[in-house]
PDB file of C-alpha atoms in Angstrom:
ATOM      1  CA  UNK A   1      16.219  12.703 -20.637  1.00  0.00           C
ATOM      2  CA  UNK A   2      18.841  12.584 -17.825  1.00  0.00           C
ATOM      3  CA  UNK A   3      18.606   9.050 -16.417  1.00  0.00           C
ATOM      4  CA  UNK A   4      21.071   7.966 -12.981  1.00  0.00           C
ATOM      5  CA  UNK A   5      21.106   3.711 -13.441  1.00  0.00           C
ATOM      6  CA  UNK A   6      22.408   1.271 -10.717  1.00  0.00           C
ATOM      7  CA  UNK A   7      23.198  -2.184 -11.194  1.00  0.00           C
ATOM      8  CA  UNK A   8      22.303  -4.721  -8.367  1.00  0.00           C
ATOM      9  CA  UNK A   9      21.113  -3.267  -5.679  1.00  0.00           C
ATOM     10  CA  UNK A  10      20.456   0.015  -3.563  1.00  0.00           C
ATOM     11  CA  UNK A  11      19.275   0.017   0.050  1.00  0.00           C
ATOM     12  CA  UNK A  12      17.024   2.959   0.585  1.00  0.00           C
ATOM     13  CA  UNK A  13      14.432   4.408   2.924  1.00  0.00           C
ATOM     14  CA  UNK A  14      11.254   5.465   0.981  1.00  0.00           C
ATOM     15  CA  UNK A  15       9.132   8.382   1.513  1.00  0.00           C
ATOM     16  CA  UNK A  16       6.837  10.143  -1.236  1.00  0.00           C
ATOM     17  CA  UNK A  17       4.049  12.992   0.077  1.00  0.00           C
ATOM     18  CA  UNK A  18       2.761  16.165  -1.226  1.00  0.00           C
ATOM     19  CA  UNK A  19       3.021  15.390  -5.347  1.00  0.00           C
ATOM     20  CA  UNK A  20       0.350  12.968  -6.573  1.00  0.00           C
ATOM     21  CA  UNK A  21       1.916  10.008  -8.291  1.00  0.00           C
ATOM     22  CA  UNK A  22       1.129   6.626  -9.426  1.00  0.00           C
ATOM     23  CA  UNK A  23       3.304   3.774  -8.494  1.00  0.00           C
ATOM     24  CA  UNK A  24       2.637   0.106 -10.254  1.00  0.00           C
ATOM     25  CA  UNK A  25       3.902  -3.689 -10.062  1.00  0.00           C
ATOM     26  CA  UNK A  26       3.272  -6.449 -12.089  1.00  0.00           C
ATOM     27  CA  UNK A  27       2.703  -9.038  -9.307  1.00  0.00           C
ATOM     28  CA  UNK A  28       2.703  -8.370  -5.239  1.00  0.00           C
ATOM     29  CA  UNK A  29       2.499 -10.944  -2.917  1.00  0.00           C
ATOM     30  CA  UNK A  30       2.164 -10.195   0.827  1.00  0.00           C
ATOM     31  CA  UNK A  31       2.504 -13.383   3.436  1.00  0.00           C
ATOM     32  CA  UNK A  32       0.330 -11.861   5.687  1.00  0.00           C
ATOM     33  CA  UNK A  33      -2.437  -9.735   4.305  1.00  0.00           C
ATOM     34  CA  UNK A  34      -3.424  -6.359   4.172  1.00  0.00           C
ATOM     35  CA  UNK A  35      -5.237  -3.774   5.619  1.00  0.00           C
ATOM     36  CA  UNK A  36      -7.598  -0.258   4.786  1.00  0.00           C
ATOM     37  CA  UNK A  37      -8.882   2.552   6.377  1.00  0.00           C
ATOM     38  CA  UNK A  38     -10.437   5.551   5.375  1.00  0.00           C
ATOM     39  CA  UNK A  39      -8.262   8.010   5.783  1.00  0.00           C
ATOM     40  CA  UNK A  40      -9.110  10.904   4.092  1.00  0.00           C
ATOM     41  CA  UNK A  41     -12.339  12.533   2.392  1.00  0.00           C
ATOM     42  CA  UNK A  42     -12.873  15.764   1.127  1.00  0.00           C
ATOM     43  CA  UNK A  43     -16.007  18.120   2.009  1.00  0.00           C
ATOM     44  CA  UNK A  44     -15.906  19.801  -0.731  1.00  0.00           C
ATOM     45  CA  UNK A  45     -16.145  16.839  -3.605  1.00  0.00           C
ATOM     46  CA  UNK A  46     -15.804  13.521  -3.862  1.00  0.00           C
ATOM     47  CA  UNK A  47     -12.158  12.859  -3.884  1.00  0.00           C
ATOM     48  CA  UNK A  48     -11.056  10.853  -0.817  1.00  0.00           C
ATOM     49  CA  UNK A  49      -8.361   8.671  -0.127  1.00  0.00           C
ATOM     50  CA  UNK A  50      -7.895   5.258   1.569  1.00  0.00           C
ATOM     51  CA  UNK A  51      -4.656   4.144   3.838  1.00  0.00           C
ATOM     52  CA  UNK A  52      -3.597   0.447   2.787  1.00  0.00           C
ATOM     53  CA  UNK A  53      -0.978  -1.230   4.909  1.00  0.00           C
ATOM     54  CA  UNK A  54       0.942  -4.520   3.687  1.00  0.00           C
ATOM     55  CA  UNK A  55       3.190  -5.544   6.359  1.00  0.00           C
ATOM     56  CA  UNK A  56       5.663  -7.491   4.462  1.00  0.00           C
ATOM     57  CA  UNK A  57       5.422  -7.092   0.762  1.00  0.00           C
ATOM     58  CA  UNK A  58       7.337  -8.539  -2.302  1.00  0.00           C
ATOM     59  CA  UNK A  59       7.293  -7.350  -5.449  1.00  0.00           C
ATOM     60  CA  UNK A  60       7.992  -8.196  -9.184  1.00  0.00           C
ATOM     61  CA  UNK A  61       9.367  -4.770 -10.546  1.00  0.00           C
ATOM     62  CA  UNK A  62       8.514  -1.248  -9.466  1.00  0.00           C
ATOM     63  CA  UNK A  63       7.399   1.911 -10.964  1.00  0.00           C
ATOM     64  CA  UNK A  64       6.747   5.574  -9.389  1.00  0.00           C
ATOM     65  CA  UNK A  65       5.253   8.006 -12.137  1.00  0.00           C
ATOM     66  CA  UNK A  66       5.196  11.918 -11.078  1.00  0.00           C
ATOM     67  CA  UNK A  67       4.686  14.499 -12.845  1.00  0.00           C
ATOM     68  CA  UNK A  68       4.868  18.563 -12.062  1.00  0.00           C
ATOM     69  CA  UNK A  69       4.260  21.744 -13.977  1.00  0.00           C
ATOM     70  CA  UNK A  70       7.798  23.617 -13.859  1.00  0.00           C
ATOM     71  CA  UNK A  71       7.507  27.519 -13.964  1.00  0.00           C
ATOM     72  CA  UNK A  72      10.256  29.935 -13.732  1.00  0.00           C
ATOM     73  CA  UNK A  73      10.427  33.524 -12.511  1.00  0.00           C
ATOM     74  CA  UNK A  74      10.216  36.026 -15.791  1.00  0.00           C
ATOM     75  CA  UNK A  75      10.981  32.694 -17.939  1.00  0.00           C
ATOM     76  CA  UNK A  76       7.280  31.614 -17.261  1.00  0.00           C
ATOM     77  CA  UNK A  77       6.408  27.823 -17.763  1.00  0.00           C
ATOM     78  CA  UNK A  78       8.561  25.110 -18.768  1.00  0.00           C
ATOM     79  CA  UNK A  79       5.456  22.767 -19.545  1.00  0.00           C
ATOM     80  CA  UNK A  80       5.259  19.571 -17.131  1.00  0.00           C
ATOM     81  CA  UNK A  81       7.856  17.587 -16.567  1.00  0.00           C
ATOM     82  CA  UNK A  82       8.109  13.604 -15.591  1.00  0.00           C
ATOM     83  CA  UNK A  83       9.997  11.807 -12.548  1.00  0.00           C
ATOM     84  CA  UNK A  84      10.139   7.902 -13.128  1.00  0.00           C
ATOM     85  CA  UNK A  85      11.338   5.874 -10.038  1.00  0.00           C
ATOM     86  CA  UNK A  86      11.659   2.374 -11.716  1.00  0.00           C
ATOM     87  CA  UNK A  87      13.166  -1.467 -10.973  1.00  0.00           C
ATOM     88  CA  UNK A  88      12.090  -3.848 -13.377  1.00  0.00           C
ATOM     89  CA  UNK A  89       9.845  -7.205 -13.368  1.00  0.00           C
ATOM     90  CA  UNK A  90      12.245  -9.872 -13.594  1.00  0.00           C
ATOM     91  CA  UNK A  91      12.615 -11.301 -17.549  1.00  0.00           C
ATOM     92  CA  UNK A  92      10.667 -14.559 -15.931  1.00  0.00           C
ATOM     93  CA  UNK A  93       7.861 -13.650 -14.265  1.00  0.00           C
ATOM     94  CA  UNK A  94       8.602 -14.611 -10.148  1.00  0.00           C
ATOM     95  CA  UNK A  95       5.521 -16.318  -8.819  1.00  0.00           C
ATOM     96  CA  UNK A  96       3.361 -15.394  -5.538  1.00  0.00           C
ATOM     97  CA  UNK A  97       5.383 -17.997  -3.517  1.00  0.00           C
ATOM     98  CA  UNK A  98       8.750 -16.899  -5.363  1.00  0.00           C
ATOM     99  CA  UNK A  99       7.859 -13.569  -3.556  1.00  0.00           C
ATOM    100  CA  UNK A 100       6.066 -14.615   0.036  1.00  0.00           C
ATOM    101  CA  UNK A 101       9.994 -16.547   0.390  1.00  0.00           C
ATOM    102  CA  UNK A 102      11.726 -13.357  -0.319  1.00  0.00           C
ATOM    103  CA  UNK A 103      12.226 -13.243  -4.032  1.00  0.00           C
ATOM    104  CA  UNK A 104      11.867  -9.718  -5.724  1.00  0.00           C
ATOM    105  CA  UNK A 105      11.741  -6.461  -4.822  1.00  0.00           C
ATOM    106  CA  UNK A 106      10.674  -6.728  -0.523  1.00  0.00           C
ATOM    107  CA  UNK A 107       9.274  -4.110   1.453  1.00  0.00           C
ATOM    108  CA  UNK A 108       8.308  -4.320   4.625  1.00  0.00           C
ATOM    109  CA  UNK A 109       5.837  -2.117   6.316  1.00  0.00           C
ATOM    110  CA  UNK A 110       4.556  -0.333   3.187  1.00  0.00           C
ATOM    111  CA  UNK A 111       1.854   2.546   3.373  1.00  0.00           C
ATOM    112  CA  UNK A 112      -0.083   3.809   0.389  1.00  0.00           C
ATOM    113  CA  UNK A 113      -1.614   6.640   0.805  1.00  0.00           C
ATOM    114  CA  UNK A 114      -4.097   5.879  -2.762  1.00  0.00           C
ATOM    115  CA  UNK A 115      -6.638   7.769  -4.121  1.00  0.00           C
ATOM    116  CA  UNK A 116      -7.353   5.046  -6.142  1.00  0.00           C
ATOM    117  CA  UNK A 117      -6.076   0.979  -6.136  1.00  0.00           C
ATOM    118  CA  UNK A 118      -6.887  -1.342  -9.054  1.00  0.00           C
ATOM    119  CA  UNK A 119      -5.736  -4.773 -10.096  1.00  0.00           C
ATOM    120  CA  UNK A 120      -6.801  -6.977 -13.181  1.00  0.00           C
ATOM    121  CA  UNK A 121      -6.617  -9.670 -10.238  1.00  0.00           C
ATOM    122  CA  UNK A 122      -6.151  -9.803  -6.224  1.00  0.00           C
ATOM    123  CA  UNK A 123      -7.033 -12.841  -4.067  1.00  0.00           C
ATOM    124  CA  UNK A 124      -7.007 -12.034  -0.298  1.00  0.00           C
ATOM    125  CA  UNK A 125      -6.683 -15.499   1.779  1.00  0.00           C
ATOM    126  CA  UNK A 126      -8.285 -16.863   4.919  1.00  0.00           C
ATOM    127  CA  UNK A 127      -9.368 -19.214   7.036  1.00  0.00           C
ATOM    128  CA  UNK A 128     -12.343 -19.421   9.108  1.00  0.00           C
ATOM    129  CA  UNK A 129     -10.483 -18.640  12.142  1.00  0.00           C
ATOM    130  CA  UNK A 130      -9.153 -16.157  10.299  1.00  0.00           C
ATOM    131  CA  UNK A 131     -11.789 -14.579   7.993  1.00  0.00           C
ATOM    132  CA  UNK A 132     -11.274 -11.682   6.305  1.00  0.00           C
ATOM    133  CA  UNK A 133     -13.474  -8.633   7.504  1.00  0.00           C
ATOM    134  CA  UNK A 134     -14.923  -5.650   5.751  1.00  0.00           C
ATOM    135  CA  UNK A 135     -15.913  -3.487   8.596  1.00  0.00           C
ATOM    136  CA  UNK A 136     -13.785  -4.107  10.368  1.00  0.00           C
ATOM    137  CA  UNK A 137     -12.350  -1.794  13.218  1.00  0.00           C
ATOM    138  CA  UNK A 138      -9.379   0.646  12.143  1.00  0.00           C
ATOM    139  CA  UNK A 139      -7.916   0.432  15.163  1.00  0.00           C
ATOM    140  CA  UNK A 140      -8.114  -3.553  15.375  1.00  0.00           C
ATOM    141  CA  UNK A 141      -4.737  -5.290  16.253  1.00  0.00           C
ATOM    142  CA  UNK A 142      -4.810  -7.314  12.348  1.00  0.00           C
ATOM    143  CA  UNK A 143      -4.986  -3.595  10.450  1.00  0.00           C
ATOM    144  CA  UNK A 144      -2.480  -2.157  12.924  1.00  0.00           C
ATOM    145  CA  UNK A 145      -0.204  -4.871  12.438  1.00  0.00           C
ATOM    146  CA  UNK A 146       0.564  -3.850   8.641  1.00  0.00           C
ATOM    147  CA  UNK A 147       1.864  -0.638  10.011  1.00  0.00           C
ATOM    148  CA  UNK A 148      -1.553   1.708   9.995  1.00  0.00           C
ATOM    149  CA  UNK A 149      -1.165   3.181  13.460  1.00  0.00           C
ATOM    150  CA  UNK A 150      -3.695   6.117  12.808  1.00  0.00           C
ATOM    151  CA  UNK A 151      -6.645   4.537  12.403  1.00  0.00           C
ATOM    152  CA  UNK A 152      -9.875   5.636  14.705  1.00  0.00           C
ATOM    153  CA  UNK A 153     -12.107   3.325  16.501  1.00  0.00           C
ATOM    154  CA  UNK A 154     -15.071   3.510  15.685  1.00  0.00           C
ATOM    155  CA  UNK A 155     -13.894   3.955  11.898  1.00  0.00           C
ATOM    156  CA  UNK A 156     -14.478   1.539   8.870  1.00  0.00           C
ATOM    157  CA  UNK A 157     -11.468  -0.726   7.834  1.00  0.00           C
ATOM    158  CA  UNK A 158     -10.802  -4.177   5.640  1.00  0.00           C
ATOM    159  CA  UNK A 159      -8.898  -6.787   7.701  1.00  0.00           C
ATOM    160  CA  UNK A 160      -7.837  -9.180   5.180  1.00  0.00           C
ATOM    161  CA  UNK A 161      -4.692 -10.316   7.529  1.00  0.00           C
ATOM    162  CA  UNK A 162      -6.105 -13.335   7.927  1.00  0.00           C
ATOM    163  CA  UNK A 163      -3.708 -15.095   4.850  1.00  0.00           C
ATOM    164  CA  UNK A 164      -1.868 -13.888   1.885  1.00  0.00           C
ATOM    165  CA  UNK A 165      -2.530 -11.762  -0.629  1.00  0.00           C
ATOM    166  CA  UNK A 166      -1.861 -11.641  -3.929  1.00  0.00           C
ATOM    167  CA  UNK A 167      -2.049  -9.069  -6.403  1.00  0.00           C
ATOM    168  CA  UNK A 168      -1.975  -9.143  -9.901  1.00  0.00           C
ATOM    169  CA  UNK A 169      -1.267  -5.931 -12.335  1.00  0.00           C
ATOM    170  CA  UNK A 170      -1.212  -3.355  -9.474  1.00  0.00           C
ATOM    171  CA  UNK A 171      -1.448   0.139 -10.026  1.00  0.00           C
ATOM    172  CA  UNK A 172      -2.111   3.110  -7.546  1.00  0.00           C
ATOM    173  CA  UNK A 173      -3.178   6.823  -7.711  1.00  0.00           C
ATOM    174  CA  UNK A 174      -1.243   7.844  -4.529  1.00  0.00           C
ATOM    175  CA  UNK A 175      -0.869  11.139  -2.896  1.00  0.00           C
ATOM    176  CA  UNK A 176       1.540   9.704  -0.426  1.00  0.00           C
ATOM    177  CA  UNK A 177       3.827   6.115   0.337  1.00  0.00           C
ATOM    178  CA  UNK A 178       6.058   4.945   3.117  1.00  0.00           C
ATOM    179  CA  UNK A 179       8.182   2.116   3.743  1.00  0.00           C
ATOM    180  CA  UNK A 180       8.961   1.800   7.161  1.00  0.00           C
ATOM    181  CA  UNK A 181      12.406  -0.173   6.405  1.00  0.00           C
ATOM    182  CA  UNK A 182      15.100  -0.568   3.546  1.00  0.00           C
ATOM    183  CA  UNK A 183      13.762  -1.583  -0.113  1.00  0.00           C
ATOM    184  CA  UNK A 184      16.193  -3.097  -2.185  1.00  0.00           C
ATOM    185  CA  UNK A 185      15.862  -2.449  -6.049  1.00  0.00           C
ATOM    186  CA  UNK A 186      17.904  -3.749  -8.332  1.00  0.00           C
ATOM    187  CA  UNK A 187      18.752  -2.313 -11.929  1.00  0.00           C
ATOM    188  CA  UNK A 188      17.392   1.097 -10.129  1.00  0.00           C
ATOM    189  CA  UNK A 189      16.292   4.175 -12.527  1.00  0.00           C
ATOM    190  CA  UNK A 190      15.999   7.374 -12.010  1.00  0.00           C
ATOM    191  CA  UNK A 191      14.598   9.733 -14.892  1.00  0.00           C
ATOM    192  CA  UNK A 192      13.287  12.969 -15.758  1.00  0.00           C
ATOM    193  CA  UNK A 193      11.594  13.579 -19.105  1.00  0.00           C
ATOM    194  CA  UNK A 194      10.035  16.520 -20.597  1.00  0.00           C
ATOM    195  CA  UNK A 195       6.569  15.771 -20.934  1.00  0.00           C
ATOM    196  CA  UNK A 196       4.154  12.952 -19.684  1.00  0.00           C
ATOM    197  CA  UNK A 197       6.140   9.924 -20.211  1.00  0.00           C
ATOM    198  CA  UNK A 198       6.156   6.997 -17.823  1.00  0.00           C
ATOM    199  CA  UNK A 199       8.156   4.152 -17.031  1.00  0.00           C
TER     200      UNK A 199
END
């Protein structure tokens, strides 16, 4: 496996399209919310994908998982081959609040482009001034606030910018991410391994 390591910390605009991928983090915590739109669906079957916007994000460890069959001219295949983009949880767990102040891993503006989102726990805060709303528009001020600029009126959206939100055990089947502006990520790896083998 040929691995490129870092130690402390690399400033770094990120952008991930075409290759589907999953990327995971032990514990997120955004200040103020997120967001969701529809974004995608296709005619033809029942894949889709969603857009989720956090504006401000902190994280507790990162991983991006990709893999890709390699095949050569007259060579033929190679078999599939794994790219792991990884930073790693901190060896005591940081808290929600340890993130919201700027602890961790902090991305602001981040876009996932998911197929899929799951967590073994999320709580999405509000207030009654500030409730959060599933049907929301997806071209409402809250959703465009966590960087989703696309969105169509008209179309369905979650608005849960109304407070923070937490998530526990995340882990999403992207096709696509953004981060508007620099990520730190400390103890960075980069590795490619023959085969399916993740972070």
């Amino acid at each position: 496996m040929a691995t490129a390591m870092v130690q402390g910390a690399l400033a770094a605009n990120l952008s991930l399209t075409s290759v589907p991928f999953t990327l995971s983090s032990k514990t997120v915590a955004a200040p103020s919310g997120i967001g969701a739109v529809m974004h995608t669906v296709d005619a033809g079957g029942p894949k889709g994908a969603a857009e989720v916007g956090i504006a401000q994000a902190g994280l507790d460890g990162l991983c991006v998982h990709a893999t890709q069959s390699v095949n050569l001219p007259v060579i033929g295949s190679l078999g599939t081959w794994s790219l792991n983009i990884s930073s790693p949880a901190a060896a005591t767990p940081l808290t929600p609040d340890q993130l919201a102040a700027g602890e961790g891993l902090q991305a602001r503006k981040l876009i996932l482009d998911a197929q899929a989102l799951k967590a073994s726990k999320a709580t999405l805060d509000a207030t009654d001034t500030t409730p959060n709303v599933i049907g929301a528009a997806a071209d409402g001020a809250g959703i465009k606030g966590t960087g989703i600029n696309d969105g169509s009126a008209g179309q369905f959206g979650l608005d849960a910018t109304g407070g923070r939100t937490t998530i526990e055990s995340l882990k999403a089947d992207a096709n696509g991410a953004t981060i508007a502006g620099a990520i730190t990520l400390p103890d960075l790896a980069i590795g490619i391994a023959h085969g399916e083998t993740t972070c």
